[in-house]
Structure formats: structure tokens, C-alpha cells
Amino acid sequence: MLTVVDCGARSRPLRSPHYPAARATVTERILHPGLAGKIMGAAQAAELIQPGMTVAMSGFTGAGYPKAVPQALAARMETASAAGHPFKIKVLTGASTAPELDGALARVEGMELRLPYQSDPAVRERINAGNLEYIDIHLSHVAQHTWFGFFGKIDVAVVEVSGIREDGSLIPSSSVGNNMTWLEQADKIILEVNRWQPEALAGMHDIYYGTALPPDRKPIPLLHPDDRIGQPWFRLDQDKVIAVVETNDPDRNSPFNPPDEASQRIAGHLLDFLGREVKRGRLTDKLLPLQSGVGNIANAVLAGLATGGYTGLSAYTEVIQDGMLQLIKEGVLRMASATSFSLSPAGIEEFNANVDFYSRRILLRPQEISNHPEVIRRLGCIAMNGMIEADIYGNVNSTHIAGSRIMNGIGGSGDFARNSYLSVFMAPSTAKGGKISGIVPMVSHVDHTEHDTMVVVTDQGLADLRGLAPKQRARVIIENCVHPDFKPMLQDYFDRACRDSYAKHTPHLLPEALSWHQRFIDTGSMLL
């Protein structure tokens, strides 16, 4: 039988560094008497997770992840390991989380498997050392693969919510991710009720329960980014709940650096291209729903939209970042649909200060809907994503350094690249102080084939690859996107490949195709 903790000592409001003094008492966030009776501390809840379990946790790009239970679990793992009893679990999430979850479990060697996306340095180190198995998977596939049983049984779900309603339904927090699937599929559920999450989040979510497994699937009835097709709450099987833990902790997101010169030049090239597409009649001045990856280049592009005179745009994307808040505030974006926030501390303060305004213009959906190929194709999104490198034919590597070392993961870029009206990949033309070229003869790892890449942009320029055959694509990329330090090397490689390759459709010199990467491994530079 679970121990019920006396809540009387906790009824005073708690404070958060980013959110004003909370007015609510415990009972205002946990309104269901039966679930209030399952309140316990994080350490007690962590005791309910056993070695070898598959544990699904909330969280997407540093938002809406459980904060207390993973840290308590990590402490338990550390104690067990010190006593000679290694304690590992398999961890599934929506996407990346934060140091309180990924970092805490990785540092105590507490994970044997991780999926589908990560960005924590401690996790990355262990993956690349071969000590942690990692499954990099399209974000739209995670929920359906769980329903198909491809990952086995989900033993426990640990899900952060911002409140529990009178009927036991759950108010989602700052990310939705795969939480609907975790709550449906897990044998047992631990809820973290985080009072730091603004109460005004209630009603911002659109949780769609209409998906089904083959052969009974039906079209998703979403025709516009602002369509509501679901309900604002998660439904819950209350009998599966084994613990409720109260928290008052902020999401962890790092501040974004101001866009550097390369990012601004990339943004300028892309915005000029979009302007030309409008003049040619391929796009209207409202463009099409925007999807944008996270980071400084993406924020530079978004900032450029504000200065370009656009108004009334929409976004159908994965994350709401600082740049999108600014565009909504200025009227450039009329609304944005996503599955999560990814805000800097300054962005969090801006959102919380004007949450009533933003809550009428933002919808958060399950990631199987925000990233659904059918919906992306129907809406005709403009997909703008970062990359590590591209090759001269337009194949893109967005996940690996020199073919073997994982960075973060493919995330949702593949969902959008394959299905959008426009698929754009962006990166600086060089990295590591000019020692690495962003354009290479052959990518060392393929995440997006040439068939999914329409536009490549670097600080040097933009290559529009639509309607071009392989050798034509190579000439356009070399001419427009390659840094001057590497352009003669790439031109020489391509010329010799066209002359000496055993076939001439996609010319390559196979003994040399990956020599740039090997030279970097051997010498620290791709330059001769």
C-alpha cells in the first residue's frame, strides 16, 4: 500500500525564479481527491521503478520533462552501483530533455537504452563511447512504433503535468510530445504536478485521440494549422497511477547567442529566395506554414521575416522558440502550432508575462500530429532545418561527425524534409575555425537523401536544386555554397570524377570520396 504524505505543511505558495509568486494552493492544482491521496515524495516514487524496466518520460526540447523523480532515481542508482548492484533502465521520451533527467541518469550510468533524440553532453559521451545504446528515429514514428509493440512493454510512465482536474483528466504542461501514448500504453503512471507551469497553459493544447492502427486508420481531419481537432486535456486511467509528486521547478533552457555573421548571411540568402518565389507566383505573401529547427540560424531567419514586411503568417512546427514569440507579438505570425516550447530564460519571462495573449495564438499537439507526414504534406509546409554537412549532390548528414560520432539525432527534420512543399537545409560553409567544410564530396552519414533536399543554403549562397539532375546539382552547389578555401578542392574532385568515374550519372571517385573526413580525423583539418 502506498504511503500518503500529509500535505498540510506544503500548502504555502512556492516561488520560482521565472514565474511570479504562485497563488494556488496544492488543492488548486490537484483537484481529484483520489489522486491527491497518492501524493508522495520523489524518493518514494523513484522506489517504484525497478532495474531493467522500460520507462517512458515526458519532455521535448528542454520543456515539460519530469524534474524530481529522475534525480531521485539517479541517486538510488548511484547507491545501488556503489554496493555492486548496477541499476539500469531503458528510457523513452518525446525528444531531448535536460540535465535533471538525461544528465542525471547518464552520469550514474543508469541508462542501457535511450531514444528517440538527445542533446545532453553526458548522454552523448556515453553513446559515442559505446556504453549506451541509442536508437535515432524519426519523431513521427515513436508513438506508432510504441503502439505496434516494437519497443516492448512500457512498464512505467513518468509524466509532468501542470494540473489534475476534478474528473481526473490532466492539464498538459509546456510540452506534449509523446505523453498521450505514454499515458495510454504504460502499465503504471507516476505524475509530477509542476506548479511552476503557468495556469494559463490550460486550454492551449489540442490532444487528438482519433488515430488508430492499420487497417483501421482514418484521415486526420486537420486542414489548417489553427484547426482544433481534439480536446485540451489528457484522459487518464486513474487505476494506473501509483504516485503523484509535487514540484515547483522551471524548465531548463539555455539562452540563445545573438545571430553571428554567418547566420545572418544564411538568413539573408533564404529570405531573398522566398521573396523571389513570391514574385514568381509560386508563393503568396502569406507564404505557407513554416517549420523551423531550433538554434541561432533558425532565429536569424525568423527575425528576417519581421523585417521583410510579412504579416499574417502561420507556423506548423515542432517547437515554439524565442523568434516565434517575437513574430507573434509583432503580428508577423498570426498563430503557431507545435508540440513544445524551446525558450531561453528571457523567452520564458516574456511568455509568462504575456501568457494570456500567447495562449490565444499557440496550439500544442502530440508530436505524432505535429510531425505527421499526412498533415505536413496536406498543409504544404516550408521546412527549414540545420545540417552538419551536405555533399555535392545534395545528400545531407544532420547527425554524425565523420560518420561515427553522433551529435544529437535526426529529430523531426526527416518528417518535414520528405513531405514539405519546400525542404531547406542550412549550415555555415565551414566549421572548427575553417578546418571543416560544410560541403564535401560525399557525406559520411546520410540522414536525408538527395531526393528530399530541395534547397541548400550556407553563408556563401543558396543552391536551388529543384528540377536538376545529379551533375547539375553538383555544379550549382559548388558554385553557390562552398567556402573559397574549399571550392578549388571540390571543383577538382568533381572534374576528375566526371572524367574518371566508372559511370557518369553520379560521378564519384570512391577511393577519395571520404578522404576529406579521414584527413580531418588524422590531422584535425580537411584542408590539404
Coordinates of C-alpha atoms in Angstrom, one line a residue:
M1 CA 0.0 0.0 0.0
L2 CA 1.3 3.5 -0.9
T3 CA 2.1 5.8 1.9
V4 CA 0.1 9.0 1.9
V5 CA 2.1 12.1 2.8
D6 CA 0.4 14.9 4.9
C7 CA 0.1 17.9 2.6
G8 CA -0.6 20.4 5.3
A9 CA 3.0 21.5 5.6
R10 CA 3.1 22.1 1.9
S11 CA 0.1 24.3 1.4
R12 CA 2.0 27.6 1.3
P13 CA 2.7 29.1 -2.2
L14 CA 6.2 28.3 -3.6
R15 CA 8.3 30.7 -5.7
S16 CA 10.1 30.2 -9.0
P17 CA 12.9 32.2 -10.5
H18 CA 11.0 32.8 -13.7
Y19 CA 7.3 32.7 -12.7
P20 CA 5.7 35.2 -10.3
A21 CA 4.7 34.0 -6.8
A22 CA 2.2 31.2 -7.2
R23 CA -1.3 32.0 -5.9
A24 CA -2.6 28.5 -5.9
T25 CA -2.5 26.0 -3.0
V26 CA -1.9 22.3 -3.5
T27 CA -5.6 21.6 -3.8
E28 CA -5.9 24.1 -6.7
R29 CA -3.5 22.1 -8.8
I30 CA -4.7 18.6 -7.7
L31 CA -8.4 18.7 -7.7
H32 CA -9.2 15.0 -7.8
P33 CA -9.4 13.6 -4.2
G34 CA -8.4 10.1 -5.1
L35 CA -5.2 11.2 -6.9
A36 CA -4.5 13.7 -4.2
G37 CA -4.4 10.7 -1.9
K38 CA -1.4 9.3 -3.9
I39 CA 0.8 12.3 -3.2
M40 CA 4.3 11.3 -2.1
G41 CA 7.9 12.5 -2.2
A42 CA 10.1 12.0 -5.3
A43 CA 12.3 9.5 -3.5
Q44 CA 9.3 7.3 -2.6
A45 CA 8.1 7.5 -6.2
A46 CA 11.5 6.5 -7.5
E47 CA 11.4 3.4 -5.4
L48 CA 8.6 2.2 -7.6
I49 CA 10.9 2.0 -10.6
Q50 CA 12.9 -1.2 -10.8
P51 CA 16.1 -2.3 -12.7
G52 CA 15.5 -3.4 -16.2
M53 CA 12.2 -1.5 -16.7
T54 CA 11.3 0.4 -19.8
V55 CA 10.4 3.9 -18.5
A56 CA 8.7 6.5 -20.8
M57 CA 9.2 10.1 -19.6
S58 CA 7.7 13.3 -20.8
G59 CA 9.8 16.1 -22.2
F60 CA 10.6 17.7 -25.5
T61 CA 13.5 20.2 -26.2
G62 CA 14.0 21.0 -22.6
A63 CA 10.4 21.6 -21.7
G64 CA 7.8 19.7 -19.8
Y65 CA 10.1 16.9 -18.6
P66 CA 9.9 15.5 -15.0
K67 CA 12.3 17.2 -12.7
A68 CA 12.2 15.4 -9.3
V69 CA 11.7 11.7 -9.9
P70 CA 14.6 11.3 -12.4
Q71 CA 17.0 12.9 -9.9
A72 CA 15.8 10.8 -7.1
L73 CA 16.1 7.7 -9.3
A74 CA 19.6 8.7 -10.2
A75 CA 20.6 8.9 -6.5
R76 CA 19.1 5.5 -6.0
M77 CA 21.0 4.1 -9.0
E78 CA 24.3 5.6 -7.6
T79 CA 23.8 3.9 -4.3
A80 CA 23.0 0.6 -5.9
S81 CA 26.0 0.8 -8.1
A82 CA 28.3 1.6 -5.2
A83 CA 27.0 -1.5 -3.5
G84 CA 27.9 -3.6 -6.5
H85 CA 24.4 -3.8 -8.0
P86 CA 24.3 -1.9 -11.3
F87 CA 20.9 -0.4 -11.9
K88 CA 19.9 0.5 -15.5
I89 CA 16.7 1.2 -17.3
K90 CA 15.5 1.9 -20.8
V91 CA 14.4 5.5 -21.3
L92 CA 12.0 6.8 -24.0
T93 CA 11.0 10.4 -24.2
G94 CA 9.5 12.9 -26.7
A95 CA 12.8 14.4 -27.7
S96 CA 15.7 16.0 -25.7
T97 CA 15.2 16.8 -22.0
A98 CA 17.6 18.5 -19.6
P99 CA 20.4 17.8 -17.0
E100 CA 17.8 16.9 -14.4
L101 CA 16.7 13.9 -16.4
D102 CA 19.2 12.9 -19.2
G103 CA 22.2 14.2 -17.5
A104 CA 21.4 12.9 -14.0
L105 CA 20.7 9.3 -15.3
A106 CA 23.7 9.3 -17.7
R107 CA 26.2 10.4 -15.0
V108 CA 25.4 7.4 -12.8
E109 CA 25.4 5.0 -15.8
G110 CA 21.7 4.5 -15.3
M111 CA 20.5 4.0 -18.9
E112 CA 21.1 1.0 -21.0
L113 CA 19.0 2.3 -23.9
R114 CA 17.8 5.8 -25.0
L115 CA 15.5 7.0 -27.7
P116 CA 14.5 9.0 -29.8
Y117 CA 16.5 12.2 -29.6
Q118 CA 19.0 13.6 -27.1
S119 CA 21.3 16.7 -26.7
D120 CA 22.9 16.2 -23.3
P121 CA 26.7 16.1 -23.3
A122 CA 26.9 13.3 -20.7
V123 CA 24.5 11.1 -22.8
R124 CA 26.4 11.9 -26.0
E125 CA 29.7 11.0 -24.4
R126 CA 28.4 7.6 -23.3
I127 CA 26.7 6.8 -26.6
N128 CA 29.9 7.6 -28.5
A129 CA 32.0 5.5 -26.0
G130 CA 29.8 2.5 -26.8
N131 CA 28.4 2.4 -23.2
L132 CA 24.8 3.4 -24.0
E133 CA 22.7 2.0 -26.9
Y134 CA 20.9 4.8 -28.7
I135 CA 18.1 4.5 -31.3
D136 CA 17.8 7.6 -33.5
I137 CA 14.4 7.6 -35.0
H138 CA 12.0 10.0 -36.8
L139 CA 9.9 11.7 -34.2
S140 CA 6.7 10.9 -36.0
H141 CA 7.4 7.2 -35.7
V142 CA 7.9 6.9 -31.9
A143 CA 4.2 6.8 -30.9
Q144 CA 3.1 4.4 -33.6
H145 CA 6.1 2.1 -33.0
T146 CA 5.2 2.0 -29.4
W147 CA 1.6 1.1 -30.3
F148 CA 3.0 -1.6 -32.6
G149 CA 4.9 -3.1 -29.7
F150 CA 8.3 -2.6 -31.4
F151 CA 9.9 -1.3 -28.1
G152 CA 8.3 -3.9 -25.9
K153 CA 6.2 -3.2 -22.9
I154 CA 6.2 0.2 -21.2
D155 CA 6.5 -0.5 -17.5
V156 CA 6.2 3.0 -16.1
A157 CA 5.4 6.4 -17.5
V158 CA 6.7 9.5 -15.6
V159 CA 4.8 12.5 -17.0
E160 CA 4.9 16.1 -15.9
V161 CA 1.5 17.9 -16.0
S162 CA 0.5 21.4 -14.8
G163 CA -2.6 20.2 -13.0
I164 CA -5.2 17.5 -12.3
R165 CA -8.8 18.4 -12.9
E166 CA -11.8 17.3 -10.8
D167 CA -12.6 14.4 -13.1
G168 CA -9.0 13.2 -13.1
S169 CA -8.1 14.4 -16.5
L170 CA -4.7 16.1 -16.8
I171 CA -3.7 19.6 -17.9
P172 CA -0.6 19.2 -20.0
S173 CA 2.4 21.3 -19.3
S174 CA 4.9 23.1 -21.6
S175 CA 5.3 20.2 -24.0
V176 CA 3.0 17.4 -25.2
G177 CA 5.5 15.2 -27.1
N178 CA 4.5 11.5 -26.7
N179 CA 2.7 11.9 -23.4
M180 CA -0.7 10.8 -24.8
T181 CA 0.9 7.5 -25.9
W182 CA 2.9 7.1 -22.6
L183 CA -0.3 7.5 -20.5
E184 CA -2.2 5.1 -22.7
Q185 CA 0.4 2.4 -23.1
A186 CA 2.2 2.3 -19.7
D187 CA 1.3 -0.3 -17.1
K188 CA 1.9 2.2 -14.3
I189 CA 2.0 6.0 -14.1
I190 CA 3.8 8.5 -12.0
L191 CA 2.7 12.1 -12.3
E192 CA 4.7 15.2 -11.5
V193 CA 2.4 18.1 -10.9
N194 CA 4.5 21.2 -11.5
R195 CA 3.1 24.4 -10.1
W196 CA 5.8 26.5 -11.9
Q197 CA 4.0 25.9 -15.1
P198 CA 1.6 28.8 -15.8
E199 CA -2.1 28.1 -15.1
A200 CA -2.9 29.8 -18.3
L201 CA -1.5 26.8 -20.2
A202 CA -4.9 25.2 -19.6
G203 CA -6.7 25.2 -22.9
M204 CA -3.7 25.7 -25.2
H205 CA -3.4 22.0 -26.0
D206 CA -5.2 20.0 -28.7
I207 CA -4.9 16.3 -27.8
Y208 CA -6.3 14.2 -30.6
Y209 CA -7.4 10.7 -29.8
G210 CA -8.7 9.8 -33.3
T211 CA -5.6 7.9 -34.6
A212 CA -5.9 4.1 -35.0
L213 CA -3.7 1.2 -36.0
P214 CA -3.8 -0.3 -39.5
P215 CA -6.0 -1.4 -41.1
D216 CA -8.5 0.9 -39.3
R217 CA -6.7 4.2 -39.8
K218 CA -8.7 7.3 -41.0
P219 CA -7.6 10.6 -42.3
I220 CA -6.6 13.2 -39.7
P221 CA -9.2 16.0 -40.1
L222 CA -6.7 18.9 -39.9
L223 CA -6.9 21.3 -42.8
H224 CA -5.3 24.4 -41.4
P225 CA -2.6 25.0 -38.7
D226 CA -5.1 26.6 -36.3
D227 CA -7.8 23.8 -36.6
R228 CA -8.7 22.2 -33.3
I229 CA -9.5 18.6 -33.7
G230 CA -9.1 17.2 -30.2
Q231 CA -9.5 18.1 -26.6
P232 CA -7.5 20.3 -24.2
W233 CA -6.8 17.5 -21.7
F234 CA -5.2 14.1 -21.4
R235 CA -7.6 11.4 -20.4
L236 CA -6.3 9.1 -17.6
D237 CA -6.8 5.6 -16.3
Q238 CA -6.7 6.6 -12.6
D239 CA -6.1 3.0 -11.5
K240 CA -2.7 3.0 -13.2
V241 CA -1.4 6.0 -11.2
I242 CA 1.0 4.8 -8.5
A243 CA 2.3 8.2 -7.3
V244 CA 1.7 11.9 -7.6
V245 CA 4.7 14.1 -6.9
E246 CA 4.5 17.9 -6.5
T247 CA 7.2 20.1 -8.0
N248 CA 7.8 23.8 -8.5
D249 CA 10.8 23.8 -10.8
P250 CA 11.4 25.7 -14.0
D251 CA 12.1 24.2 -17.4
R252 CA 15.8 24.4 -18.2
N253 CA 16.7 26.1 -21.5
S254 CA 19.9 27.8 -22.3
P255 CA 20.0 31.4 -23.7
F256 CA 20.5 31.7 -27.4
N257 CA 23.6 33.6 -28.6
P258 CA 22.9 36.5 -30.9
P259 CA 23.0 35.5 -34.5
D260 CA 26.6 35.7 -35.8
E261 CA 27.5 37.0 -39.2
A262 CA 27.3 33.6 -40.9
S263 CA 23.8 33.0 -39.5
Q264 CA 22.7 36.4 -40.7
R265 CA 24.0 35.8 -44.2
I266 CA 22.3 32.4 -44.4
A267 CA 19.0 34.1 -43.3
G268 CA 19.5 36.8 -45.9
H269 CA 20.0 34.3 -48.7
L270 CA 17.0 32.3 -47.7
L271 CA 14.7 35.4 -47.3
D272 CA 15.8 36.7 -50.7
F273 CA 14.9 33.3 -52.2
L274 CA 11.4 33.3 -50.6
G275 CA 10.9 36.8 -51.9
R276 CA 11.7 35.7 -55.4
E277 CA 9.3 32.8 -55.0
V278 CA 6.5 35.2 -54.1
K279 CA 7.3 37.4 -57.2
R280 CA 7.2 34.3 -59.4
G281 CA 3.8 33.4 -58.1
R282 CA 4.9 30.1 -56.5
L283 CA 4.1 31.5 -53.0
T284 CA 1.7 34.2 -51.8
D285 CA 2.8 36.9 -49.5
K286 CA 1.4 34.7 -46.7
L287 CA 4.0 32.1 -47.7
L288 CA 3.0 28.6 -46.4
P289 CA 3.0 27.2 -42.8
L290 CA 6.6 27.5 -41.5
Q291 CA 8.6 24.7 -39.8
S292 CA 11.8 25.7 -38.3
G293 CA 14.5 23.8 -36.4
V294 CA 15.9 25.2 -33.2
G295 CA 19.0 27.4 -33.0
N296 CA 20.7 30.7 -33.9
I297 CA 20.3 30.2 -37.7
A298 CA 16.6 29.5 -37.3
N299 CA 16.1 32.5 -35.1
A300 CA 18.0 34.7 -37.6
V301 CA 15.6 33.5 -40.3
L302 CA 12.6 34.3 -38.2
A303 CA 14.0 37.7 -37.3
G304 CA 14.4 38.4 -41.0
L305 CA 10.8 37.7 -41.7
A306 CA 9.9 40.5 -39.3
T307 CA 12.0 43.0 -41.3
G308 CA 10.8 41.6 -44.7
G309 CA 7.3 43.1 -44.3
Y310 CA 5.4 39.8 -43.9
T311 CA 2.3 39.7 -41.8
G312 CA -0.4 37.1 -41.1
L313 CA 1.9 34.1 -41.5
S314 CA 1.4 30.7 -39.7
A315 CA 3.7 28.0 -38.3
Y316 CA 3.2 24.3 -38.2
T317 CA 6.3 23.1 -36.5
E318 CA 7.7 21.2 -33.5
V319 CA 8.8 23.9 -31.1
I320 CA 8.0 27.5 -30.3
Q321 CA 11.2 29.3 -29.8
D322 CA 12.1 32.9 -28.9
G323 CA 11.9 34.1 -32.5
M324 CA 8.4 32.9 -33.0
L325 CA 7.2 34.6 -29.8
Q326 CA 8.6 37.9 -31.2
L327 CA 6.9 37.3 -34.6
I328 CA 3.5 36.6 -32.8
K329 CA 3.9 39.7 -30.7
E330 CA 4.6 41.8 -33.8
G331 CA 1.8 40.3 -35.9
V332 CA 4.1 38.7 -38.4
L333 CA 2.8 35.3 -37.2
R334 CA -0.9 35.1 -36.6
M335 CA -0.6 31.7 -34.9
A336 CA 1.8 28.8 -34.3
S337 CA 1.1 25.1 -33.9
A338 CA 3.8 22.9 -32.3
T339 CA 4.3 20.2 -29.7
S340 CA 6.6 22.0 -27.3
F341 CA 8.3 25.2 -26.3
S342 CA 12.0 25.7 -26.6
L343 CA 12.5 29.1 -24.9
S344 CA 15.5 30.8 -23.4
P345 CA 15.2 32.2 -19.9
A346 CA 14.3 35.6 -21.5
G347 CA 11.7 33.9 -23.7
I348 CA 10.2 32.2 -20.7
E349 CA 9.9 35.5 -18.9
E350 CA 8.3 37.1 -22.0
F351 CA 5.8 34.2 -22.3
N352 CA 4.8 34.2 -18.6
A353 CA 4.4 38.0 -18.6
N354 CA 2.0 37.8 -21.6
V355 CA 0.7 34.3 -21.3
D356 CA -3.0 35.3 -21.8
F357 CA -2.0 36.9 -25.1
Y358 CA 0.1 34.0 -26.4
S359 CA -2.4 31.3 -25.2
R360 CA -4.9 32.5 -27.8
R361 CA -2.3 32.2 -30.6
I362 CA -0.4 29.0 -29.8
L363 CA -1.6 25.4 -30.0
L364 CA 0.4 22.4 -28.6
R365 CA -0.3 19.0 -30.1
P366 CA 1.0 15.4 -29.7
Q367 CA 4.2 15.0 -31.7
E368 CA 2.6 12.2 -33.8
I369 CA 0.3 15.0 -35.1
S370 CA 2.8 17.9 -35.2
N371 CA 5.1 15.7 -37.2
H372 CA 2.6 13.6 -39.1
P373 CA 3.6 13.2 -42.8
E374 CA 0.0 13.2 -44.0
V375 CA -0.7 16.6 -42.3
I376 CA 2.7 18.1 -43.4
R377 CA 2.0 17.1 -47.0
R378 CA -1.6 18.5 -46.9
L379 CA -0.6 21.8 -45.4
G380 CA 2.4 22.3 -47.7
C381 CA 4.9 23.4 -45.1
I382 CA 8.2 25.3 -45.7
A383 CA 10.7 23.2 -43.8
M384 CA 13.9 25.0 -42.6
N385 CA 16.4 22.7 -40.8
G386 CA 20.0 22.7 -39.9
M387 CA 22.6 20.2 -41.0
I388 CA 26.2 19.1 -40.2
E389 CA 27.2 18.7 -43.9
A390 CA 25.9 18.2 -47.4
D391 CA 27.6 16.7 -50.3
I392 CA 27.9 17.9 -53.9
Y393 CA 24.7 16.0 -54.9
G394 CA 22.5 17.2 -52.0
N395 CA 22.6 14.3 -49.6
V396 CA 22.5 15.7 -46.1
N397 CA 24.1 14.5 -42.8
S398 CA 22.4 16.1 -39.8
T399 CA 23.5 13.7 -37.1
H400 CA 27.1 12.4 -37.2
I401 CA 30.6 13.8 -37.2
A402 CA 32.9 11.9 -39.5
G403 CA 30.4 9.1 -40.0
S404 CA 30.5 7.6 -36.5
R405 CA 30.2 10.2 -33.7
I406 CA 26.6 11.1 -33.0
M407 CA 25.7 14.7 -32.1
N408 CA 22.0 14.8 -31.2
G409 CA 19.8 13.0 -33.6
I410 CA 17.6 13.4 -36.7
G411 CA 14.7 14.7 -34.7
G412 CA 11.8 15.8 -36.8
S413 CA 13.8 17.1 -39.8
G414 CA 13.1 13.9 -41.8
D415 CA 9.4 14.1 -41.2
F416 CA 9.3 17.6 -42.7
A417 CA 12.0 17.2 -45.4
R418 CA 10.3 14.3 -47.1
N419 CA 6.8 15.8 -47.0
S420 CA 7.0 19.6 -47.2
Y421 CA 6.4 21.8 -50.2
L422 CA 9.9 23.2 -49.7
S423 CA 12.7 21.4 -48.0
V424 CA 15.6 23.7 -47.0
F425 CA 18.8 22.7 -45.2
M426 CA 21.1 25.3 -43.8
A427 CA 24.6 25.4 -42.3
P428 CA 27.8 27.6 -42.2
S429 CA 30.1 26.8 -45.1
T430 CA 32.9 25.9 -42.6
A431 CA 33.3 24.8 -39.0
K432 CA 36.1 24.5 -36.5
G433 CA 37.7 27.7 -37.5
G434 CA 37.7 26.9 -41.2
K435 CA 39.2 23.4 -40.8
I436 CA 36.0 21.6 -41.8
S437 CA 33.9 22.2 -44.9
G438 CA 30.2 22.1 -44.7
I439 CA 30.1 20.8 -48.3
V440 CA 32.0 17.6 -49.0
P441 CA 32.4 15.2 -51.9
M442 CA 30.3 12.5 -50.2
V443 CA 28.6 12.8 -46.8
S444 CA 29.9 10.5 -44.1
H445 CA 26.4 9.6 -42.9
V446 CA 23.1 10.0 -44.8
D447 CA 20.1 11.2 -42.9
H448 CA 18.3 12.9 -45.9
T449 CA 18.9 11.7 -49.4
E450 CA 19.3 14.0 -52.4
H451 CA 15.6 13.1 -53.2
D452 CA 14.5 15.0 -50.1
T453 CA 16.7 18.1 -50.4
M454 CA 15.4 21.0 -52.5
V455 CA 17.4 23.9 -51.3
V456 CA 20.9 24.1 -49.6
V457 CA 22.0 27.4 -48.0
T458 CA 25.3 28.4 -46.5
D459 CA 26.7 31.8 -45.7
Q460 CA 28.2 31.7 -49.2
G461 CA 24.9 31.5 -51.0
L462 CA 21.9 29.4 -51.9
A463 CA 21.6 26.4 -54.3
D464 CA 18.1 25.7 -55.6
L465 CA 18.2 22.1 -56.6
R466 CA 14.6 21.6 -57.8
G467 CA 14.4 20.1 -61.3
L468 CA 18.1 19.4 -61.6
A469 CA 19.9 16.1 -62.4
P470 CA 22.8 15.0 -60.2
K471 CA 25.7 16.7 -62.1
Q472 CA 23.6 19.9 -62.5
R473 CA 23.0 19.8 -58.7
A474 CA 26.7 19.4 -58.1
R475 CA 27.6 22.4 -60.2
V476 CA 25.1 24.7 -58.5
I477 CA 26.2 23.6 -55.0
I478 CA 29.9 24.1 -55.7
E479 CA 29.3 27.4 -57.4
N480 CA 27.0 28.9 -54.7
C481 CA 27.5 27.2 -51.3
V482 CA 31.2 26.3 -50.9
H483 CA 33.7 28.4 -49.0
P484 CA 36.5 29.8 -51.2
D485 CA 39.1 27.8 -49.2
F486 CA 37.5 24.6 -50.3
K487 CA 36.0 25.4 -53.7
P488 CA 39.1 24.6 -55.8
M489 CA 39.4 21.2 -54.0
L490 CA 35.8 20.3 -54.6
Q491 CA 35.8 21.5 -58.2
D492 CA 38.9 19.4 -58.8
Y493 CA 37.3 16.4 -57.3
F494 CA 34.1 16.8 -59.4
D495 CA 36.0 17.4 -62.6
R496 CA 38.2 14.3 -62.1
A497 CA 35.1 12.3 -61.1
C498 CA 33.3 13.3 -64.3
R499 CA 36.3 12.2 -66.3
D500 CA 37.4 9.1 -64.4
S501 CA 34.4 7.7 -62.6
Y502 CA 33.4 4.2 -63.8
A503 CA 29.9 5.7 -64.6
K504 CA 28.9 9.2 -65.3
H505 CA 25.3 9.6 -63.8
T506 CA 26.5 10.4 -60.2
P507 CA 30.3 10.6 -60.7
H508 CA 32.4 9.7 -57.7
L509 CA 36.0 8.6 -57.1
L510 CA 35.3 6.0 -54.4
P511 CA 38.8 5.8 -53.0
E512 CA 38.7 9.6 -52.5
A513 CA 35.0 10.2 -51.6
L514 CA 35.5 10.1 -47.8
S515 CA 39.2 11.1 -47.8
W516 CA 38.3 14.6 -46.5
H517 CA 36.8 13.0 -43.4
Q518 CA 39.8 10.7 -42.9
R519 CA 42.1 13.7 -43.3
F520 CA 40.2 15.5 -40.6
I521 CA 40.5 12.5 -38.2
D522 CA 44.2 12.2 -39.0
T523 CA 45.2 15.9 -39.0
G524 CA 42.4 17.9 -37.5
S525 CA 41.6 19.6 -40.8
M526 CA 40.0 18.8 -44.1
L527 CA 42.4 21.1 -45.9
L528 CA 45.3 19.7 -47.8

